[in-house]
Structure formats: C-alpha cells, structure tokens
Amino acid sequence: MKIEVYAANTHVTKKELDGKVVVAIDTLRAATTIVTALNNGCAQIIPVEDVEAAMDLCSKMRHNNAVLGGERNAQKLPGFDFGNSPLQYVEEAIRDKTLILSTTNGTATIARAVDAKALYIGALINATALVDELAKLHEDVTILCSGTHGKFSSDDIFTAGCFIHKLRSRVGKLELDDLGRMAEDFYARNSANVHGALSSATHYQRLVSLGLQADLDYCFSIDVCDVVPIYQDGRIVAR
Amino acid sequence: MKIEVYAANTHVTKKELDGKVVVAIDTLRAATTIVTALNNGCAQIIPVEDVEAAMDLCSKMRHNNAVLGGERNAQKLPGFDFGNSPLQYVEEAIRDKTLILSTTNGTATIARAVDAKALYIGALINATALVDELAKLHEDVTILCSGTHGKFSSDDIFTAGCFIHKLRSRVGKLELDDLGRMAEDFYARNSANVHGALSSATHYQRLVSLGLQADLDYCFSIDVCDVVPIYQDGRIVAR
C-alpha cells in the first residue's frame, strides 16, 4: 500500500486528488467536530467554504432541521448556532439535525478533495475505526492535512503519523513519501505524550490563548469514537 | 528573530515572499552546485527555469565565456556542458565562466523569490558561512526549501534545521513556525549521522539508483566552503 501525505490543502491541486482515496485531516478542530456530531446522531453535515453561502443555505433549510456551525479565527460567527468546539455538539443539540459547517481550513480541505474516488474524514478520536476501514480497501491512500492557512501544522502531522502507524500493523508493507516517514516517526516517538509533543505548536498555543484547553484535551483523545465520516454528493455522513 | 520555513517552492506565492529575506535551499543538488561553482571561481550564475531559454541564452553568451549546466530527472541534458553534479564544477572547468543553470526544482525556487528583499542560496556545504551572514542582518528570515516536484523532501528539511540550529547559537531567542521546530529537531537528533537520517528519503534513493553516491557524500559534507551566494539582478554571485 502506497501512502502520500500533504501538509496543507493548498499543497496539492484538486486535479491531483481526482480518483484517489483521500483522508482529510483537521485535528484542531473541524474533523474532530464532524466525527463528534455524527457520533452523537447528526443526520448529515454539509460543508460550505463561504460564510455567506453557509448562512443562505441554512436559512433555506431551517424547516428541514438545519443548524449552522463553524468559525473564523477559531471563534464562533455572529448568527451561527455553534462554533467549532466539538464539545458543543452534544446529542441533545445535534441528533437528527443537518449541520451546515463552515470553518477556516477544514472545509477548504474537503472542497479540495470532492472529486476523490472516496473521501473520508479523520481525527485522533476516530483513528482506529478509520484505519480499519482503510485497511479493508486494499488501495493507495492520500492523507490530506488541512494545515493552517496553507502552512504545515504539527497537530495534523501527528494525526497522519498515527494513521500510518496503525495501518502498518494491519497491512504490513507500506510505501511512504518523505513526509509520511517524518509523520510516522513523530507519532511513534510521542504517542504516549501528545500534549508534550504539540504544546509548542502554533495552533495549540492559539487555542490555549482563547481558553480552549478542554477542546485540546478532547481533540487529543485517541479512539473515543468509532464513526467513520465519508463525503458523498455534497454531504458528510457516517459510513 | 522570526523564522518561517516552507517545504517546497509551490507552498508559497511569489507575492508572499516580496520584501523578505529569503534563503533558497536545494540540498540535492542545485544549491550545492551553485555554492561549489562560485567557490571554484565561477564569475556568475544565471538561473533559468526553461531549458530552451537556457540554451538560447547560452548560445548568445558563448563569446562571453558562458557554459550551460543543469538537469531534468536528475540527468544531464543533451547539448549541455555540465549536469547537476557539483563534483563536475571543478576550478579548471568553471573559473571565470558564466554558468547558465537550469534544474528541475532549484531554479524554480530561485524564480519564486526573485522579488525578495535579499535572496541567499544555502546548502549544507556552506551552512556556517550562510548563518554567520544571516545573524548579522538582524532581520526575520524565510527559509524556502525546493522540495521535489512540490513535495516535502527530507534532505532540504534537514538543511533548514541545520541553519536554524546554528542561528540559535548566534542570535539567541528564535520564533519558529511548526515546520521550523520539526526541522530543527530532525537535524539536532541526526546531525552526527546524516546518511542514516536521509538514506530512506525518496530523493536520496533516486540518486543512489543513478550511481550518484559520490554526489550524496559531497552534498552532505557540512561547512566545506565559506562562499555565500546571493541573487542580484538576474544573476547569482558570491557575497
């Protein structure tokens, strides 16, 4: 199995992802939010890049049980029902709802890969469930990290390394690119101390400065859900 | 001092580099070739992205002591005087010459940064000389790795880490981005065993498969030259 890794959604073109099996990662926090919402009974998630377009769509779908979530600069937007904290998406709030989601980096990553052959959403909280699904496919995989504003973000690389490390124990021989090797090594050296490995990272520090330590604790909890989100025809549902 | 690192020339726009102090890295092998040629008395190097344009320019400048060097797919091109092996650029071959150079990744990296406030070319063979120059500037620095066809390449990240590590001992407090932290850590853990750290890397393996082990040995020799190449008005000269 061949695995290639990109550190940010802008590091690869939409065309290069066409027809591939892609895993979109946004550890802090969109992917963790998507997994959590589906785990808590959300019917479907519609990712929308543009804030205005998300608001328009939600107002049209209000009678269909739609709610609006997301962030810009890590903060909830005016008129939105939810921010991008996965802890807000509890069962009472999200069961049977359609979530319209617009975030800074995560929804752009999904938009980049909508023409993939298969598009999964992965986070640390659903790592093993996702890897079990990938192992069954017997196909090459492209791991597309969101990064932060086009830049390499250590939290996403850690998650990519986690997936690779877990895949290795299931499928045996892996063919990795340089970033995949670096990611697996980073994860393997730090799997017992996620906060220690990531506490100096820019995105981690940004969330700490906003008082979101509880979000960090949750986003770094490995394997607390077994939902595998998959993108199909404009929406994300549980596989 | 703030340092940002990009893993490939396509990960940043030309506009984002405008007005910045940029160090272009292409460890395997264009940057190492540029440093070596200048160290051996080459008068100036004119980087040209397009092969045809490079051939045209060289034919016009033949009477001005011009020679043509470079590669595609790591191999010398028909009609070229030299390939991209730094070991070919010995003093007898290059002294007082103008080198027209066209390579796959390195010349694209230089082209991306031509509107920088200052553009240096760095490799492991001139690491300390380059870092001494940067430390004197008291300015923020952008390290622009060439990568390989738009992808993260461990050899360039190792060199970026080397520069950061050496800068730290000269200027004290550094403000790094996530990739800069990863690069410095990668270098610090492996500085005594460059080949061990990089032998599984894709570009390393490609050069081994072409029988270019001697190039690898030379490209990974730290501080064998004290030339600092700088780009000015379309050409690269020794600072």
XYZ file of C-alpha atoms in Angstrom:
478
model
C 0.000 0.000 0.000
C 1.329 3.399 -1.038
C 0.602 6.397 1.173
C 1.286 10.011 0.298
C 0.879 12.891 2.727
C 0.276 16.594 2.108
C 0.744 19.041 4.992
C -1.855 21.568 3.821
C -4.788 21.642 1.433
C -3.023 24.202 -0.783
C -0.049 21.869 -1.352
C -1.918 19.784 -3.906
C -4.326 20.620 -6.713
C -7.910 19.399 -6.937
C -6.956 17.612 -10.144
C -4.127 15.683 -8.454
C -6.662 14.264 -5.984
C -9.157 13.160 -8.628
C -9.892 9.458 -8.442
C -7.816 8.855 -5.303
C -8.787 7.549 -1.881
C -8.346 10.612 0.328
C -8.427 11.072 4.097
C -8.986 14.705 5.093
C -7.497 15.618 8.484
C -8.202 18.706 10.562
C -7.358 17.676 14.097
C -7.928 21.150 15.577
C -10.864 21.115 15.194
C -13.165 20.634 12.185
C -12.540 16.901 11.673
C -12.964 16.242 15.397
C -16.206 18.242 15.315
C -17.515 16.296 12.290
C -16.769 12.913 13.892
C -18.341 14.020 17.179
C -21.512 15.400 15.595
C -22.085 12.193 13.590
C -21.283 10.088 16.654
C -23.979 11.997 18.536
C -26.663 11.325 15.951
C -26.296 14.197 13.483
C -28.047 13.081 10.264
C -25.665 14.759 7.823
C -23.118 17.559 7.572
C -22.947 19.931 4.612
C -19.523 21.600 4.406
C -19.591 25.093 2.866
C -16.476 27.182 2.355
C -18.063 30.635 2.192
C -19.726 32.082 5.330
C -22.479 33.959 3.455
C -23.306 30.885 1.385
C -23.489 28.802 4.564
C -25.909 31.290 6.144
C -28.073 31.357 3.000
C -28.218 27.569 2.808
C -29.093 27.248 6.473
C -31.927 29.770 6.256
C -33.370 27.811 3.311
C -33.076 24.532 5.243
C -34.300 25.714 8.649
C -37.626 23.919 8.173
C -35.608 20.769 7.427
C -33.998 20.719 10.855
C -30.791 22.501 9.805
C -28.363 24.224 12.180
C -25.328 26.370 11.416
C -21.837 25.847 12.858
C -18.285 26.961 12.277
C -15.657 29.569 12.914
C -13.284 32.144 11.540
C -10.074 32.834 13.511
C -11.099 29.990 15.829
C -14.171 31.938 17.017
C -17.916 31.409 16.551
C -19.511 33.718 13.983
C -22.455 36.076 14.570
C -25.747 34.398 13.669
C -24.261 30.878 13.950
C -25.814 28.274 16.268
C -22.480 26.664 17.119
C -18.782 27.458 16.945
C -16.139 24.863 16.042
C -15.788 23.337 19.505
C -16.586 19.613 19.240
C -17.776 19.724 22.860
C -20.779 21.842 21.814
C -22.098 19.088 19.547
C -23.761 17.003 22.255
C -26.560 14.585 21.426
C -29.376 16.858 22.676
C -28.163 19.629 20.384
C -27.423 17.709 17.200
C -29.429 14.439 16.986
C -31.264 14.119 13.623
C -30.141 17.605 12.577
C -28.463 18.686 9.343
C -25.300 20.602 10.263
C -24.165 23.290 7.809
C -20.472 23.724 8.643
C -18.052 26.458 7.563
C -14.543 26.601 9.026
C -11.279 28.306 8.062
C -9.187 25.329 6.993
C -11.209 22.130 7.324
C -13.988 22.905 4.852
C -11.399 24.098 2.306
C -9.658 20.719 2.636
C -12.886 18.867 1.930
C -13.606 21.174 -1.045
C -10.183 20.337 -2.480
C -10.967 16.618 -2.450
C -14.616 16.448 -3.519
C -13.674 14.695 -6.777
C -11.743 11.978 -4.988
C -12.791 8.374 -5.565
C -13.554 8.184 -1.834
C -13.208 10.942 0.760
C -13.024 10.102 4.461
C -12.707 12.498 7.386
C -10.214 11.503 10.072
C -9.166 12.717 13.505
C -7.410 11.226 16.512
C -10.760 10.498 18.164
C -11.725 8.021 15.403
C -8.236 6.838 14.376
C -8.662 3.083 14.755
C -12.118 2.968 13.167
C -10.857 4.943 10.189
C -7.728 2.826 9.772
C -9.774 -0.398 9.955
C -11.867 0.951 7.075
C -8.810 1.956 5.018
C -7.146 -1.416 5.563
C -10.150 -3.167 4.044
C -9.918 -1.157 0.808
C -6.547 -2.528 -0.387
C -5.955 0.751 -2.194
C -3.330 3.501 -2.098
C -4.260 6.363 0.215
C -3.635 10.116 0.122
C -3.639 11.797 3.518
C -4.568 15.446 3.090
C -3.877 17.523 6.182
C -5.648 20.864 6.459
C -2.688 22.707 7.902
C -3.269 26.293 8.970
C -3.623 28.953 6.282
C -1.551 26.878 3.853
C 1.150 26.066 6.391
C 2.421 22.840 7.933
C 0.677 22.244 11.280
C 2.193 19.706 13.711
C -1.150 18.519 15.123
C -2.277 17.318 11.686
C 1.098 15.689 11.001
C 0.805 13.857 14.336
C -2.601 12.511 13.292
C -1.285 11.490 9.864
C 1.534 9.638 11.633
C -0.982 7.916 13.894
C -2.944 6.630 10.881
C 0.223 5.410 9.153
C 1.487 3.677 12.288
C -1.839 1.889 12.805
C -2.075 0.971 9.102
C 1.370 -0.609 9.225
C 0.235 -3.136 11.845
C -2.753 -4.095 9.647
C -1.436 -4.176 6.082
C 2.261 -4.874 6.586
C 4.477 -3.249 3.966
C 3.812 0.442 3.347
C 5.408 2.625 0.701
C 5.720 6.123 2.179
C 6.844 9.519 0.922
C 9.264 11.663 2.945
C 6.502 13.468 4.846
C 4.806 10.164 5.666
C 8.063 8.837 7.144
C 8.560 12.019 9.166
C 4.940 11.895 10.399
C 5.095 8.254 11.465
C 8.362 8.858 13.303
C 6.904 11.947 15.029
C 3.872 9.978 16.182
C 5.842 6.904 17.245
C 8.212 8.954 19.400
C 5.389 10.909 21.038
C 2.307 8.675 21.108
C 2.386 8.486 24.912
C 2.681 12.240 25.330
C 0.529 14.074 22.791
C 0.356 17.336 24.722
C 4.125 17.343 25.255
C 4.740 16.880 21.530
C 2.269 19.540 20.440
C 2.171 22.159 23.180
C 4.650 24.427 21.388
C 2.716 24.242 18.100
C 1.221 27.474 16.797
C -2.383 26.244 16.555
C -2.207 24.647 20.026
C -0.984 27.923 21.509
C -3.720 29.858 19.701
C -6.429 27.660 21.250
C -4.828 27.902 24.712
C -4.840 31.701 24.399
C -8.605 31.541 23.712
C -9.204 29.425 26.826
C -9.985 26.279 24.796
C -7.865 23.799 26.782
C -10.863 21.454 27.139
C -11.130 21.289 23.335
C -7.453 20.344 23.111
C -7.856 17.589 25.707
C -10.776 16.159 23.774
C -9.217 16.500 20.285
C -6.152 14.577 21.519
C -8.174 11.670 22.945
C -7.348 8.763 20.671
C -10.140 6.329 19.706
C -13.063 7.607 21.740
C -15.460 7.231 18.752
C -15.865 4.578 16.109
C -17.677 6.655 13.499
C -16.094 6.901 10.040
C -17.366 10.006 8.218
C -17.478 9.816 4.435
C -18.260 12.555 1.918
C -20.903 11.695 -0.679
C -22.755 14.019 -3.065
C -22.181 17.244 -1.150
C -22.712 15.926 2.351
C -20.823 14.031 5.022
C -22.484 11.022 6.630
C -21.453 8.160 8.883
C -20.135 5.217 6.821
C 14.335 36.741 15.123
C 11.354 35.106 13.436
C 11.977 32.236 11.032
C 9.402 30.648 8.771
C 10.028 27.539 6.699
C 8.340 26.287 3.521
C 8.942 22.694 2.417
C 8.577 23.344 -1.326
C 8.656 26.332 -3.658
C 4.982 25.803 -4.591
C 3.869 26.148 -0.946
C 4.170 29.931 -1.002
C 3.330 32.591 -3.591
C 5.830 34.964 -5.152
C 3.883 37.830 -3.596
C 4.194 36.385 -0.085
C 7.992 36.448 -0.463
C 8.173 40.057 -1.675
C 10.349 42.195 0.557
C 11.510 39.317 2.765
C 14.972 37.946 3.458
C 14.860 34.523 1.808
C 17.253 31.586 1.880
C 16.671 29.174 -1.014
C 17.678 25.577 -0.260
C 18.155 22.745 -2.722
C 20.496 20.353 -0.965
C 20.294 17.683 -3.700
C 21.800 19.251 -5.707
C 21.321 22.716 -7.274
C 22.249 24.780 -4.211
C 25.299 22.610 -3.566
C 26.290 23.031 -7.228
C 25.878 26.834 -7.061
C 27.995 27.131 -3.910
C 30.666 24.834 -5.377
C 30.869 26.656 -8.718
C 31.265 30.044 -7.015
C 33.787 28.593 -4.584
C 35.817 27.389 -7.561
C 35.953 30.799 -9.196
C 32.805 30.902 -11.339
C 32.155 34.601 -12.102
C 28.365 34.451 -12.005
C 25.459 32.033 -12.349
C 22.315 32.855 -14.306
C 19.410 30.628 -13.231
C 16.889 29.930 -15.989
C 13.774 27.831 -15.456
C 13.082 26.816 -19.040
C 15.543 24.502 -20.835
C 15.077 26.084 -24.287
C 15.515 29.571 -22.869
C 18.692 28.429 -21.098
C 20.093 27.022 -24.363
C 19.231 30.216 -26.256
C 20.833 32.419 -23.627
C 23.981 30.318 -23.544
C 24.396 30.378 -27.315
C 24.133 34.184 -27.232
C 26.703 34.396 -24.436
C 29.212 31.795 -25.700
C 31.639 34.534 -26.699
C 31.328 35.872 -23.140
C 32.726 32.711 -21.605
C 29.323 31.143 -20.845
C 28.724 27.451 -20.168
C 25.474 25.550 -19.758
C 24.615 23.270 -16.834
C 21.639 21.531 -15.308
C 19.353 18.532 -15.348
C 15.887 17.130 -15.777
C 15.004 13.952 -13.859
C 18.451 14.205 -12.211
C 20.194 13.641 -15.562
C 22.335 15.893 -17.767
C 20.541 17.250 -20.832
C 21.640 16.852 -24.476
C 23.721 19.850 -25.588
C 24.581 20.844 -22.019
C 28.217 21.222 -20.886
C 27.515 20.003 -17.360
C 24.876 18.108 -15.438
C 23.839 18.967 -11.885
C 26.633 17.115 -10.134
C 28.553 19.615 -8.003
C 31.671 17.458 -8.443
C 31.809 18.412 -12.147
C 32.258 22.094 -11.311
C 35.985 21.948 -10.594
C 38.134 25.052 -10.817
C 39.659 24.164 -14.227
C 36.170 23.843 -15.701
C 34.419 26.843 -14.205
C 36.905 29.598 -13.211
C 35.876 33.000 -14.621
C 32.980 31.456 -16.516
C 29.309 32.480 -16.557
C 27.222 29.424 -15.714
C 23.719 29.285 -17.193
C 21.908 26.835 -14.904
C 18.538 25.113 -15.373
C 17.378 22.455 -12.917
C 14.047 20.824 -12.069
C 13.397 22.258 -8.618
C 16.227 24.607 -7.627
C 15.851 27.191 -10.373
C 12.074 27.287 -9.790
C 12.758 28.073 -6.128
C 15.011 30.970 -7.066
C 12.421 32.237 -9.582
C 9.780 32.212 -6.840
C 11.895 34.515 -4.664
C 13.413 36.985 -7.133
C 11.428 39.876 -5.628
C 12.672 39.150 -2.127
C 14.495 41.933 -0.285
C 17.541 39.649 -0.214
C 17.893 36.160 -1.663
C 20.652 33.841 -0.483
C 21.392 30.311 -1.655
C 22.158 27.794 1.083
C 23.331 24.200 1.332
C 24.979 22.045 3.969
C 28.406 22.680 2.424
C 28.193 26.423 3.246
C 25.947 26.279 6.335
C 28.101 28.165 8.816
C 29.129 30.898 6.364
C 25.488 31.467 5.432
C 24.285 31.509 9.034
C 27.038 33.989 10.010
C 25.743 36.283 7.269
C 22.085 35.902 8.364
C 22.957 36.568 12.004
C 24.480 39.917 11.061
C 21.267 41.112 9.368
C 19.059 41.214 12.488
C 16.055 40.532 10.281
C 13.366 37.863 10.077
C 14.226 35.069 7.650
C 12.139 32.880 5.331
C 13.713 29.514 4.532
C 12.376 28.302 1.198
C 13.139 24.656 0.530
C 12.912 23.463 -3.056
C 11.314 20.139 -2.200
C 10.814 17.719 -5.086
C 8.036 18.424 -7.583
C 6.092 20.386 -4.959
C 6.551 17.795 -2.236
C 8.275 17.811 1.150
C 11.830 16.464 0.819
C 13.685 15.380 3.965
C 17.130 16.446 2.734
C 16.021 20.073 2.431
C 14.272 19.953 5.816
C 17.494 18.626 7.347
C 19.402 21.595 5.894
C 16.743 24.047 7.102
C 17.088 22.514 10.571
C 20.857 22.880 10.400
C 20.551 26.607 9.634
C 18.033 27.122 12.449
C 20.181 25.212 14.946
C 23.274 27.239 14.063
C 21.305 30.512 14.125
C 20.046 29.753 17.611
C 23.589 29.686 18.996
C 24.298 33.093 17.403
C 21.144 35.170 17.923
C 19.577 33.549 20.994
C 15.808 33.617 21.006
C 14.154 32.399 17.797
C 10.454 32.464 16.965
C 9.748 29.398 14.816
C 6.746 28.032 12.958
C 5.733 24.360 13.290
C 7.856 23.234 10.346
C 10.872 25.128 11.690
C 10.529 23.335 15.035
C 10.213 19.959 13.307
C 13.242 20.718 11.092
C 15.469 21.808 13.977
C 14.519 18.727 15.966
C 15.198 16.470 12.941
C 18.638 18.000 12.467
C 19.533 18.003 16.160
C 18.696 14.307 16.540
C 20.618 13.318 13.408
C 23.467 15.789 12.951
C 26.075 13.092 13.621
C 24.518 10.666 11.130
C 23.292 12.497 8.040
C 23.273 9.445 5.799
C 21.379 7.409 8.392
C 18.707 10.086 8.695
C 18.262 10.553 4.963
C 19.033 7.215 3.326
C 15.352 6.221 3.155
C 14.369 9.561 1.580
C 12.942 9.450 -1.936
C 15.438 11.862 -3.499
C 18.390 10.109 -1.820
C 17.231 6.756 -3.179
C 16.763 8.249 -6.646
C 20.383 9.467 -6.717
C 21.659 6.129 -5.383
C 19.782 4.357 -8.187
C 21.617 6.587 -10.694
C 25.005 5.694 -9.186
C 25.491 9.173 -7.698
C 26.671 8.117 -4.220
C 29.709 10.416 -4.510
C 27.373 13.390 -5.028
C 25.457 12.438 -1.876
C 28.655 12.184 0.168
C 29.706 15.627 -1.002
C 26.271 17.288 -0.637
C 26.128 16.083 2.997
C 29.589 17.451 3.911
C 28.857 20.282 6.292
C 30.904 23.512 6.066
C 33.459 22.610 3.403
C 33.012 26.033 1.692
C 32.634 29.547 3.035
C 31.031 31.132 -0.026
C 27.645 32.816 0.447
C 25.800 33.052 -2.888
C 23.403 35.949 -3.278
C 20.961 36.682 -6.115
C 21.143 40.161 -7.590
C 19.601 41.463 -10.819
C 19.135 38.125 -12.509
C 22.414 36.522 -11.505
C 23.932 34.762 -8.529
C 27.322 35.926 -7.292
C 29.483 35.346 -4.236
C 28.614 37.804 -1.456
